[in-house]
């Protein structure tokens, strides 16, 4: 009976380990097939929509990066200036707090556009949450950035 237990127990662990590996491969495949950038815009009735101008495909090289955002008045579909555009960048980490990085937001040369200077120090999917804290033009958006 003990010999049978010693034979069956390793098989159970091996089966469980192989099952988790297949799940990880499936999740990696699903992530690879998903679009690089997903946008969730939620402009207020009297607010702004926020769009990611560059990079267009959401693919960003690891390291120093410059992103360009644009605030758009949904009523006129024209770019608008906002007083306070806040950007938070984070990367979800399994079993840990998300990794975050600093973002410096400055007005760009084009009206309603803003550059975001940052350093994305790890490859993977980063989440950029953008919020207009301008009382007259509130709005927010979330973008997924694929850092390679």
Coordinates of C-alpha atoms in Angstrom, one line a residue:
X1 CA 0.0 0.0 0.0
X2 CA 2.8 2.4 0.9
X3 CA 4.5 1.7 -2.5
X4 CA 1.3 2.6 -4.3
X5 CA 1.1 5.8 -2.4
X6 CA 4.6 6.8 -3.3
X7 CA 3.8 6.1 -7.0
X8 CA 0.4 7.9 -7.1
X9 CA 1.4 11.0 -5.1
X10 CA 4.2 12.2 -7.5
X11 CA 1.8 11.7 -10.4
X12 CA -0.8 13.9 -8.7
X13 CA 1.7 16.7 -8.2
X14 CA 3.0 16.3 -11.8
X15 CA -0.5 16.5 -13.2
X16 CA -1.3 19.6 -11.1
X17 CA 2.0 21.3 -12.2
X18 CA 1.4 20.6 -15.9
X19 CA -2.2 21.9 -15.7
X20 CA -1.0 25.3 -14.3
X21 CA 1.7 25.5 -17.1
X22 CA -1.0 25.1 -19.7
X23 CA -3.1 27.8 -18.1
X24 CA -0.1 30.2 -18.1
X25 CA 0.5 29.5 -21.8
X26 CA -3.2 30.1 -22.5
X27 CA -3.1 33.4 -20.6
X28 CA 0.1 34.5 -22.4
X29 CA -1.5 33.6 -25.8
X30 CA -4.7 35.6 -24.9
X31 CA -2.6 38.6 -23.9
X32 CA -0.6 38.4 -27.1
X33 CA -3.8 38.3 -29.2
X34 CA -5.4 41.2 -27.4
X35 CA -5.0 44.7 -28.9
X36 CA -2.0 46.7 -27.6
X37 CA -4.2 49.7 -26.6
X38 CA -7.6 49.6 -25.1
X39 CA -9.3 52.9 -24.4
X40 CA -12.0 53.6 -21.9
X41 CA -13.2 57.2 -22.2
X42 CA -15.8 58.5 -19.8
X43 CA -16.4 62.2 -20.5
X44 CA -18.9 64.0 -18.2
X45 CA -21.9 65.6 -19.8
X46 CA -20.1 69.0 -19.7
X47 CA -16.6 67.6 -19.7
X48 CA -13.8 66.4 -22.1
X49 CA -12.9 63.2 -23.8
X50 CA -9.2 62.3 -23.5
X51 CA -7.4 60.5 -26.4
X52 CA -4.0 59.0 -26.8
X53 CA -2.4 60.6 -29.8
X54 CA 1.0 58.9 -29.7
X55 CA 1.9 56.1 -29.8
X56 CA -1.1 55.3 -32.0
X57 CA -0.9 51.5 -31.4
X58 CA -0.1 51.7 -27.7
X59 CA 3.2 50.0 -28.1
X60 CA 6.0 51.7 -26.1
X61 CA 9.7 50.8 -25.9
X62 CA 10.9 50.1 -22.4
X63 CA 12.8 53.0 -20.7
X64 CA 12.3 56.7 -21.3
X65 CA 9.1 57.5 -23.2
X66 CA 7.1 60.5 -24.4
X67 CA 3.4 60.0 -24.8
X68 CA 1.0 62.6 -26.2
X69 CA -2.6 63.0 -25.0
X70 CA -5.3 65.3 -26.3
X71 CA -8.3 66.8 -24.5
X72 CA -11.3 67.0 -26.8
X73 CA -14.7 68.8 -26.3
X74 CA -17.2 66.1 -27.2
X75 CA -19.8 68.7 -28.2
X76 CA -17.6 70.3 -30.9
X77 CA -15.0 67.5 -31.4
X78 CA -12.4 70.2 -31.1
X79 CA -9.2 70.2 -28.9
X80 CA -9.6 72.1 -25.7
X81 CA -7.1 73.3 -23.0
X82 CA -7.6 72.0 -19.5
X83 CA -6.1 73.4 -16.3
X84 CA -5.0 70.3 -14.5
X85 CA -4.3 67.0 -16.4
X86 CA -3.3 64.2 -14.0
X87 CA -1.6 61.0 -15.2
X88 CA -1.0 57.8 -13.1
X89 CA 1.0 55.0 -14.6
X90 CA 1.0 51.5 -13.0
X91 CA 1.8 47.9 -13.9
X92 CA -0.2 45.2 -12.1
X93 CA 2.1 42.7 -10.3
X94 CA 0.9 39.2 -9.3
X95 CA 0.6 38.9 -5.5
X96 CA 2.2 42.4 -5.0
X97 CA 1.4 46.0 -5.0
X98 CA 1.4 47.5 -8.6
X99 CA 4.6 49.0 -9.9
X100 CA 4.3 52.7 -10.4
X101 CA 6.4 55.4 -12.1
X102 CA 6.5 59.1 -12.2
X103 CA 4.8 61.1 -15.1
X104 CA 5.5 64.7 -15.9
X105 CA 2.7 66.3 -17.9
X106 CA 3.3 69.5 -19.8
X107 CA 1.3 71.4 -22.5
X108 CA 2.4 70.5 -26.1
X109 CA 2.7 72.9 -29.0
X110 CA -0.7 71.9 -30.5
X111 CA -3.8 73.2 -28.8
X112 CA -5.3 70.7 -26.3
X113 CA -2.4 68.4 -26.5
X114 CA -0.1 67.4 -23.6
X115 CA 3.2 65.5 -23.5
X116 CA 3.8 62.9 -20.8
X117 CA 7.4 62.2 -19.9
X118 CA 8.0 59.0 -18.1
X119 CA 10.3 56.0 -17.7
X120 CA 8.6 52.6 -18.1
X121 CA 11.2 50.3 -16.4
X122 CA 9.7 46.9 -17.1
X123 CA 8.3 45.1 -20.2
X124 CA 4.6 44.2 -20.0
X125 CA 1.2 45.8 -19.9
X126 CA 1.0 49.2 -18.1
X127 CA -2.1 51.0 -17.3
X128 CA -2.3 54.8 -17.8
X129 CA -5.1 56.5 -16.0
X130 CA -5.7 60.1 -17.1
X131 CA -8.0 62.6 -15.3
X132 CA -8.8 66.2 -16.0
X133 CA -9.2 67.8 -12.6
X134 CA -10.4 71.1 -14.3
X135 CA -13.7 71.9 -12.6
X136 CA -15.0 73.4 -15.9
X137 CA -13.9 70.5 -18.1
X138 CA -13.8 67.2 -16.1
X139 CA -13.1 63.9 -17.8
X140 CA -11.1 60.7 -17.5
X141 CA -9.7 57.9 -19.6
X142 CA -7.8 54.7 -19.1
X143 CA -5.2 53.3 -21.6
X144 CA -3.4 50.0 -21.7
X145 CA 0.2 50.4 -22.9
X146 CA 2.2 47.4 -24.2
X147 CA 5.8 48.1 -23.1
X148 CA 8.4 46.1 -25.1

